[in-house]
């Protein structure tokens, strides 16, 4: 259901619609495929079945704190705290890892070969780059650079008792800076680039950052707001290969390039000053649903705990693996992933969302994208990217039509049946055949070697999960975690092919469901215990920076000294100990007659309607019904208008027509009934909005989740009107 228009621009630029992925195989392939597809399953269908289903992955556990239904990872009796003895902080872990893997490839970056600009038909200029092979540094070499930077930043004049901030795109120097600061026990503040200028000013001021590390392309913007950054004294910028930003004076700051700082440290080293496990490693700013971003205080202990836990759940991580790093490092998901890679001696190749595939926007025609050159074995993704890959493949198949389409459909359906468990074909020869004649080409889209994908950030639809499993041929580990739990809460296991769940608790934490009586979710519910998801363990962070009040609201320490974080998510535990997130506390509204309405649940049902691209359901305690704002699918609505003979000037006018509203209302009533919604859960009134909700407009997050507060503020008048247009007759809640 991903709405293409609502894609963040970097996501759009993946542009996988243009991939060339499948040659016509001709009749021979089809005949062979059908014969093999029918015969083999019959031969082999007695083997293999059902082994992985029913495997217990999480078990109930007795814990302290508030009463609830608590579960731990089935494989670990005690919580995991460190990956190995002595790795109590990221500084220790990194040094030990570098010693162990001294001569292995560590960080790789592509060299810029050439660059030019292409002008599109509407006159806009696009930069295109030609990038070369990856150039690698070993763990030993990277360690030397980290040591140099750790010394250099102090020689440059950074006061060791103040904080450093990193505000830059993901690249190897980002990680080197981070590790360098860790070696001197310097706390690093991270700010997500898309949070905007106000958020940046707020975060830097709140944490009193004195040294800011950034991309050279951000210097200009920083200079413009320099009067609002009173705490900043030093700037260190990452050089671009193609231009040298002038150092020297910039907003009265002392400025140096990254390599100048490395040189300073190399020439006059300073002894490291290792942190303790409870020291704050990172203050990570994340967007709140309202107002200014919050800084989450992440300790060294939190990072090593999540790292240790993830290592136990992904099989055979090691020096044979190659990881493509391209998501923002200021996001907890990527920082956790790269920590795992460093701990296991894996080669990390850096890329960017704009250069990911051969047809990505910034890649010069005829040259290679990051995946094609790196051929990673491990990849992280957010659901929006996987949805996009799926759409790209499907539309390409449609376009080709004929034999290609038929063959793809046979193959896909056979594999889907196998994955869903009605056949054994999941691992047999049949799989090999389909992979060879159909899916191999699709796999090249991601380099052809992916063996495991990590997915997080938002729930992944079951359809997309199956699609990626089958077409890319790799299991997906879905993670559930928040910045407040340094990502580490739950993680689905590689051999679990069920969909819609986030796996058992990671071995670094317990997950407890706590009844929420008011909202109607109880741990005594049948068939599964339900309640608010509360995470307790070594990955639970120290709270919000300079915000004790908010910290006390959502963090608690139990009688055993274990920290718990109240997530505000509602979950249920399956009998095998896997968690499923089913709702969000904030999204539940008490209606006039005391019934609870789950906005998220209703939205999930309504978004299955083909007219609906985006939807926000709204309700309040003064009414007995809900209303909805809907961005209709332009294609579906225009198709309907054509068939119904409705005339209109443009799309906004079509959206404003009563006929259109009625048509969509009817359609959502149908899906609501099919989705077993109660009467009060079906929007009584809707308004169609022609403009898509995009991350740029601030109405949805980068992962395309709606931002309720922002939408409510923007469409305040519309919502008021929708609610007031209805009158309710006294007792029964019947809408007139
Ligand atoms: C920085 O924070 C202080 C309070 O700690 C506040 O008084 C000041 O206005 C802030 N400055 C900016 C530029 O936001």
XYZ file of C-alpha atoms and ligand atoms in Angstrom:
750
model
C 0.000 0.000 0.000
C 3.008 2.281 -0.160
C 2.139 5.532 -1.760
C 4.759 6.428 -4.307
C 4.113 10.116 -3.970
C 4.674 9.980 -0.270
C 8.160 8.561 -0.694
C 11.007 10.530 0.752
C 13.102 11.825 -2.082
C 16.067 9.609 -1.306
C 13.808 6.602 -1.458
C 12.328 7.636 -4.755
C 15.785 7.819 -6.118
C 16.267 4.093 -5.707
C 14.327 4.036 -8.913
C 14.153 0.318 -9.257
C 11.327 0.533 -11.727
C 13.919 0.664 -14.413
C 15.806 -2.413 -13.507
C 16.474 -4.961 -16.091
C 15.928 -8.167 -14.304
C 14.696 -10.929 -16.470
C 15.567 -12.297 -19.854
C 12.914 -14.109 -21.817
C 13.592 -17.771 -21.283
C 11.475 -19.133 -24.076
C 9.161 -22.104 -24.246
C 11.712 -24.638 -23.171
C 12.048 -23.074 -19.764
C 8.315 -22.978 -19.233
C 7.772 -26.619 -20.067
C 10.675 -27.720 -17.920
C 9.497 -25.563 -15.092
C 5.983 -26.917 -15.140
C 7.088 -30.534 -15.290
C 9.546 -30.068 -12.491
C 7.139 -27.939 -10.553
C 4.484 -30.615 -10.525
C 6.564 -33.767 -10.265
C 9.124 -32.894 -7.679
C 6.828 -31.848 -4.869
C 5.008 -35.166 -5.161
C 8.288 -37.032 -4.900
C 9.552 -35.111 -1.949
C 6.498 -33.988 -0.092
C 6.934 -36.391 2.751
C 10.186 -34.901 3.972
C 10.946 -31.744 5.902
C 7.416 -30.653 6.753
C 6.567 -28.715 9.793
C 9.922 -28.836 11.509
C 10.339 -25.152 12.009
C 6.769 -24.471 12.984
C 5.966 -24.836 16.596
C 9.566 -24.294 17.669
C 9.524 -22.518 21.001
C 11.499 -19.292 20.780
C 10.502 -17.434 23.923
C 9.485 -18.772 27.336
C 7.726 -17.201 30.331
C 10.056 -15.973 33.034
C 9.723 -14.715 36.593
C 10.948 -11.145 36.884
C 10.622 -8.170 39.196
C 8.817 -4.902 38.744
C 5.200 -4.378 37.853
C 3.049 -7.507 37.544
C 2.623 -8.806 34.025
C 3.338 -11.597 31.572
C 7.097 -11.691 31.013
C 9.015 -13.658 28.394
C 12.716 -14.282 27.792
C 14.597 -15.692 24.840
C 14.284 -19.499 24.951
C 17.973 -20.128 24.274
C 19.428 -18.010 27.079
C 18.515 -18.439 30.688
C 20.430 -15.393 31.846
C 20.378 -12.047 30.097
C 23.351 -11.456 27.823
C 25.344 -8.358 28.753
C 28.553 -8.428 26.706
C 29.616 -10.222 23.498
C 32.709 -11.572 25.213
C 34.495 -11.073 28.495
C 36.146 -7.681 28.723
C 34.076 -6.021 25.988
C 32.191 -3.877 28.467
C 32.243 -0.674 26.400
C 32.347 0.130 22.704
C 35.905 1.413 23.121
C 37.087 -1.904 24.587
C 35.080 -3.953 22.114
C 36.456 -2.060 19.131
C 40.071 -2.311 20.192
C 39.764 -6.038 20.896
C 38.018 -6.620 17.596
C 40.721 -4.711 15.717
C 43.413 -6.850 17.339
C 41.602 -10.044 16.448
C 40.857 -9.072 12.837
C 43.897 -6.848 12.169
C 44.384 -7.925 8.561
C 40.754 -8.322 7.588
C 38.907 -5.751 5.514
C 37.083 -3.318 7.765
C 35.770 -0.174 6.044
C 35.401 0.353 2.310
C 34.520 3.416 0.276
C 34.076 3.879 -3.453
C 36.367 6.285 -5.219
C 34.837 9.028 -7.319
C 35.867 8.575 -10.948
C 33.791 11.230 -12.597
C 30.829 13.466 -12.197
C 28.527 15.426 -14.459
C 25.150 17.061 -14.570
C 22.136 15.988 -16.535
C 19.321 18.407 -17.271
C 15.849 16.917 -17.243
C 13.071 17.940 -19.623
C 11.683 20.394 -17.090
C 15.018 22.131 -16.777
C 16.138 20.740 -13.446
C 19.750 19.738 -13.059
C 20.724 16.381 -11.609
C 24.143 15.361 -10.468
C 25.326 11.994 -11.770
C 28.386 10.242 -10.482
C 30.609 7.494 -11.767
C 32.002 5.573 -8.813
C 34.752 2.993 -8.893
C 35.599 -0.131 -6.957
C 35.632 -0.228 -3.176
C 38.909 0.768 -1.602
C 39.443 -1.005 1.675
C 41.172 -0.366 4.950
C 41.885 -3.226 7.317
C 40.797 -3.359 10.932
C 44.401 -2.573 11.846
C 44.493 0.509 9.618
C 41.121 1.755 10.820
C 42.217 1.296 14.408
C 45.257 3.476 13.770
C 43.040 6.206 12.302
C 40.677 5.991 15.276
C 43.638 6.433 17.643
C 44.891 9.383 15.614
C 41.509 11.040 15.640
C 41.078 10.419 19.366
C 44.339 12.279 19.997
C 43.814 14.835 17.255
C 40.469 16.100 18.473
C 42.059 17.003 21.820
C 45.134 18.550 20.181
C 42.772 20.569 18.014
C 41.372 22.099 21.155
C 38.288 20.125 22.075
C 37.664 20.297 25.823
C 37.513 16.671 26.940
C 34.682 17.364 29.395
C 32.314 18.759 26.777
C 30.333 16.985 24.106
C 30.887 16.407 20.400
C 28.066 16.239 17.864
C 28.089 14.410 14.533
C 25.773 15.841 11.914
C 26.621 14.111 8.661
C 25.670 11.487 6.133
C 26.736 7.921 6.727
C 30.373 7.320 5.691
C 33.485 5.693 7.104
C 34.719 8.903 8.804
C 31.452 9.018 10.741
C 32.269 5.719 12.387
C 35.932 6.647 12.892
C 34.886 9.887 14.629
C 32.465 7.998 16.844
C 35.051 5.417 17.882
C 37.663 8.134 18.333
C 35.431 10.002 20.783
C 34.652 6.756 22.622
C 38.400 6.242 23.219
C 38.519 9.515 25.122
C 35.195 8.961 26.960
C 33.661 11.825 25.025
C 29.873 11.700 24.712
C 28.672 12.031 21.114
C 25.408 13.775 20.257
C 23.683 12.598 17.084
C 21.016 14.439 15.179
C 18.989 12.981 12.385
C 19.457 15.247 9.341
C 15.757 15.324 8.483
C 14.746 16.729 11.869
C 15.313 20.230 10.521
C 17.069 23.393 11.583
C 15.102 24.129 14.759
C 15.715 20.641 16.021
C 19.427 20.985 15.276
C 19.673 24.286 17.161
C 17.718 22.885 20.076
C 19.753 19.687 20.333
C 23.150 21.385 20.149
C 22.128 23.988 22.690
C 20.533 21.541 25.090
C 23.643 19.352 25.182
C 26.043 22.332 25.083
C 28.078 20.767 22.274
C 31.420 22.480 21.772
C 32.742 20.593 18.737
C 30.583 19.825 15.744
C 31.605 17.275 13.124
C 29.794 17.653 9.810
C 29.858 17.198 6.035
C 31.545 20.026 4.169
C 28.311 20.643 2.294
C 26.619 21.604 5.579
C 29.137 24.360 6.384
C 27.225 27.054 4.552
C 23.981 26.300 6.329
C 25.739 26.224 9.705
C 27.399 29.537 9.014
C 23.999 31.063 8.324
C 22.648 30.003 11.730
C 25.884 30.501 13.651
C 24.377 33.144 15.931
C 21.970 30.507 17.218
C 24.722 28.046 18.063
C 26.378 29.771 21.027
C 27.976 26.659 22.542
C 29.900 25.666 19.403
C 33.603 26.520 19.356
C 35.118 24.047 16.909
C 34.052 22.616 13.592
C 35.546 19.531 11.979
C 34.329 18.795 8.484
C 34.605 15.708 6.292
C 36.318 16.562 3.019
C 34.615 15.829 -0.262
C 36.818 14.317 -2.900
C 35.856 16.824 -5.522
C 35.961 20.113 -3.703
C 38.038 21.496 -0.901
C 35.979 23.518 1.505
C 38.013 26.449 2.690
C 38.993 26.092 6.266
C 39.818 29.131 8.324
C 37.255 31.356 9.891
C 33.638 30.413 9.706
C 31.161 31.995 12.100
C 34.040 32.713 14.506
C 34.630 29.020 14.869
C 37.923 27.240 14.800
C 37.689 25.011 11.760
C 39.674 22.050 10.471
C 39.210 19.214 8.053
C 38.974 15.658 9.285
C 42.372 14.730 7.848
C 44.021 17.742 9.469
C 42.726 16.520 12.824
C 43.983 12.997 12.120
C 47.396 14.441 11.300
C 47.503 16.429 14.537
C 46.850 13.255 16.491
C 49.371 11.208 14.531
C 52.100 13.742 15.184
C 51.471 14.001 18.903
C 49.505 11.105 20.362
C 47.612 11.358 23.647
C 46.896 8.417 25.937
C 43.343 7.100 25.612
C 40.931 7.522 28.476
C 38.571 4.579 28.409
C 34.924 5.024 29.449
C 33.093 2.908 32.023
C 30.152 0.747 31.036
C 27.668 3.181 32.551
C 29.132 6.237 30.827
C 26.884 7.935 28.288
C 28.259 7.006 24.867
C 25.663 8.753 22.743
C 22.852 11.242 23.227
C 20.674 10.337 20.276
C 17.994 12.803 19.258
C 14.796 11.356 17.906
C 11.609 13.048 16.874
C 8.853 13.162 19.412
C 5.297 12.961 18.106
C 4.939 16.580 19.176
C 7.281 19.469 19.665
C 11.031 19.331 19.898
C 13.104 16.155 19.605
C 14.190 14.276 22.706
C 17.745 13.220 23.436
C 18.006 9.599 24.537
C 21.019 8.863 26.763
C 22.618 5.640 25.515
C 25.322 4.059 27.661
C 28.240 1.960 26.466
C 26.618 -0.925 28.293
C 23.458 -0.534 26.195
C 25.344 -0.694 22.900
C 27.441 -3.733 23.777
C 24.372 -5.531 25.165
C 22.344 -5.147 21.972
C 25.421 -6.035 19.925
C 26.001 -9.176 21.986
C 22.369 -10.216 21.682
C 22.085 -9.744 17.925
C 25.263 -11.767 17.364
C 23.590 -14.750 19.015
C 20.552 -14.687 16.721
C 22.069 -14.278 13.240
C 23.845 -17.518 12.330
C 27.487 -17.599 11.229
C 28.306 -13.908 11.274
C 31.969 -13.546 10.412
C 34.756 -12.406 8.188
C 33.199 -13.963 5.068
C 30.313 -11.520 5.312
C 30.087 -8.164 3.596
C 27.690 -5.519 4.809
C 26.413 -2.551 2.840
C 25.969 0.494 5.070
C 23.765 3.240 3.652
C 21.041 4.078 6.199
C 21.619 7.088 8.495
C 24.059 6.320 11.307
C 22.251 8.869 13.462
C 19.437 6.320 13.584
C 19.631 3.654 16.264
C 18.943 0.819 13.843
C 22.006 1.526 11.678
C 24.269 2.263 14.628
C 23.315 -1.061 16.204
C 23.844 -2.910 12.914
C 27.310 -1.458 12.331
C 28.288 -2.234 15.932
C 27.385 -5.861 15.266
C 29.496 -5.878 12.080
C 32.529 -4.415 13.847
C 32.284 -6.922 16.653
C 32.331 -9.870 14.264
C 35.070 -8.779 11.881
C 32.768 -8.088 8.960
C 33.715 -5.827 6.041
C 31.522 -2.721 5.936
C 31.194 -1.065 2.526
C 29.655 2.391 2.534
C 27.045 3.485 0.048
C 24.134 5.847 -0.061
C 20.444 5.618 -0.876
C 21.109 7.779 -3.934
C 23.702 5.418 -5.396
C 22.416 2.051 -4.206
C 21.493 0.303 -7.458
C 22.589 0.621 -11.084
C 19.508 2.708 -11.808
C 19.571 4.889 -8.709
C 19.121 8.564 -9.479
C 22.649 9.677 -8.849
C 24.352 6.849 -10.722
C 25.605 7.774 -14.148
C 23.977 5.719 -16.857
C 25.927 2.601 -17.700
C 27.891 2.604 -14.457
C 27.365 0.471 -11.374
C 25.433 1.078 -8.160
C 26.784 0.197 -4.721
C 25.109 -3.228 -4.469
C 26.440 -4.363 -7.833
C 30.001 -3.504 -6.919
C 29.985 -4.592 -3.277
C 27.765 -7.685 -3.632
C 26.882 -7.625 0.065
C 25.799 -10.723 1.987
C 24.003 -8.697 4.659
C 21.733 -5.727 4.192
C 19.542 -3.618 6.407
C 16.350 -2.089 5.112
C 13.293 -0.254 6.274
C 9.902 -1.579 5.115
C 9.392 1.326 2.726
C 12.471 0.198 0.778
C 11.310 -3.424 0.630
C 7.853 -2.310 -0.498
C 9.533 -0.272 -3.194
C 11.604 -3.224 -4.390
C 8.453 -5.298 -4.567
C 6.560 -2.684 -6.571
C 9.464 -2.343 -8.958
C 9.644 -6.051 -9.641
C 5.878 -6.440 -10.021
C 5.522 -3.566 -12.450
C 8.434 -4.852 -14.484
C 6.813 -8.270 -14.705
C 3.521 -6.700 -15.775
C 5.298 -4.687 -18.409
C 7.006 -7.717 -19.898
C 3.787 -9.718 -19.996
C 3.511 -12.975 -21.924
C 5.769 -15.846 -21.039
C 7.801 -13.900 -18.545
C 4.708 -12.964 -16.596
C 3.268 -16.475 -16.675
C 6.486 -18.049 -15.637
C 6.949 -15.560 -12.838
C 3.456 -16.189 -11.588
C 3.790 -19.959 -11.612
C 7.134 -19.741 -9.878
C 5.967 -17.216 -7.334
C 2.792 -19.079 -6.451
C 4.617 -22.378 -6.120
C 7.187 -20.830 -3.847
C 4.558 -18.990 -1.857
C 2.666 -22.224 -1.241
C 5.926 -23.820 -0.168
C 6.854 -21.000 2.161
C 3.393 -21.005 3.657
C 3.891 -24.650 4.415
C 1.462 -26.520 2.213
C 4.367 -28.142 0.369
C 7.771 -29.211 1.250
C 9.214 -27.412 -1.751
C 10.600 -24.820 0.614
C 14.090 -26.228 0.535
C 14.007 -28.861 -2.176
C 15.122 -29.169 -5.744
C 12.065 -27.334 -6.917
C 13.350 -24.245 -5.162
C 16.631 -24.612 -6.959
C 14.884 -24.788 -10.293
C 12.762 -21.708 -9.754
C 15.711 -19.840 -8.378
C 17.767 -20.666 -11.429
C 15.246 -19.844 -14.122
C 13.262 -17.051 -12.510
C 14.643 -15.479 -9.376
C 18.353 -15.342 -10.120
C 17.967 -12.229 -12.234
C 15.909 -10.509 -9.574
C 18.558 -11.289 -7.009
C 21.149 -9.461 -9.053
C 19.173 -6.348 -8.258
C 20.725 -6.548 -4.802
C 24.044 -7.920 -5.939
C 23.081 -11.610 -5.944
C 24.716 -12.674 -2.685
C 22.321 -11.497 0.070
C 21.979 -14.228 2.704
C 20.207 -12.277 5.417
C 18.290 -9.044 5.639
C 17.651 -7.022 8.749
C 14.486 -5.016 8.718
C 13.309 -2.497 11.256
C 11.905 0.951 11.813
C 8.273 0.120 11.077
C 6.101 -2.965 10.663
C 6.674 -4.885 7.445
C 3.612 -6.169 5.634
C 3.272 -9.938 5.301
C 3.024 -9.634 1.529
C 6.298 -7.791 1.241
C 8.005 -10.194 3.593
C 6.980 -13.206 1.500
C 7.909 -11.414 -1.662
C 11.423 -10.630 -0.490
C 11.851 -14.113 1.012
C 10.995 -15.661 -2.324
C 12.457 -13.255 -4.851
C 15.627 -12.334 -3.008
C 15.834 -15.771 -1.438
C 16.956 -14.526 1.936
C 15.305 -14.668 5.322
C 14.386 -11.362 6.912
C 15.107 -10.715 10.550
C 12.544 -8.211 11.699
C 13.663 -6.190 14.632
C 11.520 -4.462 17.155
C 13.115 -1.870 19.339
C 13.234 1.812 20.003
C 15.939 4.373 20.502
C 15.082 4.068 24.208
C 16.047 0.372 24.137
C 19.023 0.928 21.825
C 17.112 -1.045 19.188
C 17.455 -4.247 21.224
C 14.077 -5.602 22.274
C 12.775 -8.348 19.978
C 14.132 -9.915 16.812
C 12.592 -12.536 14.574
C 14.793 -15.556 13.991
C 16.215 -16.549 10.632
C 14.291 -19.826 10.429
C 10.915 -18.316 11.329
C 8.972 -17.635 8.158
C 5.740 -16.538 9.768
C 4.689 -12.978 9.029
C 3.492 -10.027 11.044
C 5.474 -10.862 14.173
C 8.700 -9.470 15.564
C 10.111 -12.616 17.131
C 11.008 -13.462 20.716
C 12.833 -11.079 23.076
C 16.499 -10.608 22.231
C 18.644 -12.308 24.860
C 19.734 -8.914 26.263
C 16.228 -8.073 27.465
C 12.972 -9.406 28.847
C 9.695 -8.335 27.379
C 6.719 -8.019 29.654
C 3.108 -7.338 28.828
C 1.348 -5.226 31.428
C -2.451 -5.179 31.454
C -4.054 -1.946 30.382
C -7.506 -2.413 31.844
C -8.902 0.859 30.562
C -7.925 0.149 26.992
C -9.278 -3.392 27.207
C -5.964 -5.234 26.842
C -5.259 -7.745 29.593
C -2.649 -10.394 30.207
C -5.530 -12.742 31.032
C -6.943 -12.330 27.503
C -7.561 -15.457 25.464
C -6.212 -16.924 23.286
C -3.132 -14.794 23.884
C -2.000 -12.534 26.716
C -2.154 -8.908 25.662
C -1.000 -5.638 27.167
C 1.428 -2.752 26.973
C 4.895 -3.842 25.851
C 7.486 -3.152 28.554
C 11.160 -3.895 27.894
C 13.583 -4.612 30.726
C 17.282 -5.378 30.554
C 20.768 -4.256 29.600
C 19.711 -2.489 26.414
C 17.305 -0.168 28.240
C 18.840 3.313 28.066
C 19.398 5.913 30.752
C 16.423 8.141 29.949
C 15.945 11.519 28.305
C 18.618 14.184 28.470
C 17.706 17.002 30.884
C 14.161 15.723 31.155
C 13.737 13.838 34.393
C 9.997 14.266 34.371
C 9.517 12.523 31.041
C 12.098 9.914 32.039
C 10.200 9.080 35.219
C 7.014 8.692 33.222
C 8.267 5.886 31.001
C 11.299 4.335 32.720
C 11.166 2.358 35.962
C 13.811 0.517 37.972
C 12.615 -2.639 39.709
C 13.602 -4.091 43.096
C 16.457 -6.044 41.449
C 17.873 -2.906 39.905
C 16.754 -3.822 36.384
C 15.605 -0.943 34.169
C 12.270 -1.161 32.341
C 10.997 0.991 29.510
C 7.267 1.435 28.879
C 6.944 1.557 25.113
C 3.330 2.642 24.733
C 2.901 -0.129 22.157
C 0.297 -2.819 22.696
C 1.389 -6.363 21.968
C 0.412 -9.980 22.308
C 2.559 -13.065 22.845
C 2.024 -16.097 20.625
C 2.328 -19.544 22.236
C 5.853 -19.948 20.799
C 6.998 -16.831 22.645
C 6.998 -14.473 19.667
C 5.685 -10.963 20.049
C 3.184 -9.302 17.779
C 2.591 -5.557 17.975
C -1.111 -4.945 17.612
C -1.770 -1.374 18.659
C -0.432 1.842 20.092
C -1.666 3.273 23.377
C -1.631 6.838 22.155
C -3.819 5.895 19.229
C -6.664 4.770 21.429
C -9.466 7.212 22.150
C -12.296 6.903 24.649
C -15.569 7.762 22.987
C -18.505 9.537 24.557
C -20.156 6.379 25.784
C -16.993 4.975 27.292
C -16.091 2.618 24.460
C -12.464 2.623 23.315
C -11.614 3.174 19.714
C -8.241 2.166 18.299
C -7.395 4.639 15.552
C -4.458 2.583 14.321
C -6.505 -0.568 14.003
C -9.223 1.214 12.030
C -6.629 2.880 9.804
C -4.978 -0.453 9.103
C -8.291 -1.895 7.937
C -9.270 1.138 5.876
C -5.921 1.313 4.150
C -6.697 -2.014 2.481
C -9.375 -0.218 0.437
C -8.146 0.419 -3.090
C -9.312 4.027 -2.993
C -7.182 4.805 0.041
C -3.575 5.949 -0.272
C -3.298 7.543 3.166
C -5.806 7.782 5.952
C -6.077 9.330 9.378
C -9.005 8.437 11.607
C -10.034 10.959 14.204
C -12.293 10.724 17.253
C -12.759 12.520 20.546
C -14.551 11.930 23.853
C -17.397 14.269 22.914
C -18.746 12.147 20.121
C -19.715 8.582 19.631
C -18.282 8.015 16.229
C -15.151 8.686 14.267
C -14.376 10.577 11.086
C -11.513 10.227 8.626
C -9.266 12.268 6.384
C -8.357 10.332 3.271
C -5.868 10.981 0.502
C -7.449 8.952 -2.274
C -5.523 6.937 -4.795
C -5.602 9.172 -7.821
C -5.621 6.314 -10.277
C -8.509 4.466 -8.619
C -10.651 7.544 -8.169
C -10.087 8.762 -11.716
C -10.892 5.318 -13.080
C -14.115 5.330 -11.157
C -14.981 8.871 -12.319
C -14.464 7.842 -15.903
C -16.691 4.811 -15.573
C -19.345 6.686 -13.635
C -19.265 9.515 -16.144
C -18.440 12.076 -13.485
C -17.020 15.221 -14.977
C -14.321 17.241 -13.332
C -11.781 19.882 -14.094
C -8.883 18.629 -12.041
C -8.130 16.210 -9.249
C -8.831 18.649 -6.370
C -12.269 19.255 -7.827
C -12.890 15.531 -8.164
C -11.996 15.093 -4.513
C -14.400 17.805 -3.463
C -17.385 16.218 -5.218
C -20.107 14.651 -3.099
C -20.304 11.703 -5.511
C -16.648 10.940 -4.955
C -16.976 11.125 -1.193
C -19.980 8.838 -1.284
C -18.231 6.345 -3.508
C -15.194 6.167 -1.220
C -17.389 6.051 1.869
C -19.238 3.071 0.437
C -16.016 1.331 -0.408
C -14.528 1.821 3.043
C -17.751 0.553 4.605
C -17.230 -2.635 2.660
C -13.661 -3.184 3.814
C -14.661 -2.182 7.346
C -17.292 -4.911 7.424
C -14.898 -7.422 5.948
C -12.401 -6.373 8.609
C -15.040 -6.926 11.307
C -15.041 -3.347 12.558
C -17.754 -2.328 15.003
C -20.203 0.319 14.010
C -18.510 3.019 16.058
C -15.242 2.124 14.345
C -16.491 2.906 10.856
C -15.955 6.560 9.941
C -19.306 8.277 9.694
C -17.912 11.108 7.631
C -14.855 11.490 5.506
C -13.063 14.207 3.637
C -10.977 13.543 0.549
C -7.741 15.492 0.323
C -6.037 15.737 -3.080
C -2.451 16.388 -1.928
C -0.340 13.411 -0.830
C 1.203 13.427 2.640
C 4.968 13.394 2.319
C 7.858 13.367 4.785
C 8.918 16.731 3.308
C 5.598 18.255 4.346
C 6.136 16.905 7.854
C 2.838 15.020 7.806
C 4.346 11.539 7.765
C 7.643 10.165 9.050
C 10.464 9.038 6.774
C 9.045 5.524 7.211
C 5.696 6.922 6.046
C 3.917 6.536 9.366
C 1.351 9.274 9.810
C 2.142 12.039 12.271
C -1.152 12.366 14.033
C -0.482 15.594 15.893
C 0.800 17.395 12.817
C -2.121 16.215 10.713
C -4.575 17.195 13.410
C -3.082 20.676 13.574
C -2.998 21.159 9.832
C -6.535 19.947 9.192
C -8.052 21.271 12.411
C -10.883 23.075 10.673
C -11.741 20.155 8.427
C -11.910 17.794 11.385
C -14.073 20.177 13.368
C -16.419 20.486 10.456
C -16.597 16.737 9.913
C -17.460 16.097 13.546
C -19.996 18.886 13.789
C -21.782 17.877 10.635
C -23.224 14.960 12.485
C -25.840 14.931 15.113
C -26.187 12.005 17.345
C -29.398 10.795 18.772
C -29.247 10.330 22.516
C -28.645 6.806 23.763
C -27.976 4.340 21.005
C -25.327 6.240 19.137
C -27.213 6.038 15.882
C -25.960 8.512 13.399
C -28.640 10.571 11.758
C 19.743 27.686 24.833
O 19.222 27.158 26.038
C 18.988 28.112 27.037
C 18.461 27.378 28.249
O 19.270 26.319 28.575
C 18.017 29.142 26.557
O 17.839 30.148 27.539
C 18.504 29.780 25.267
O 17.530 30.649 24.760
C 18.820 28.705 24.249
N 19.402 29.311 23.074
C 19.003 29.045 21.838
C 19.736 29.729 20.761
O 18.104 28.257 21.594
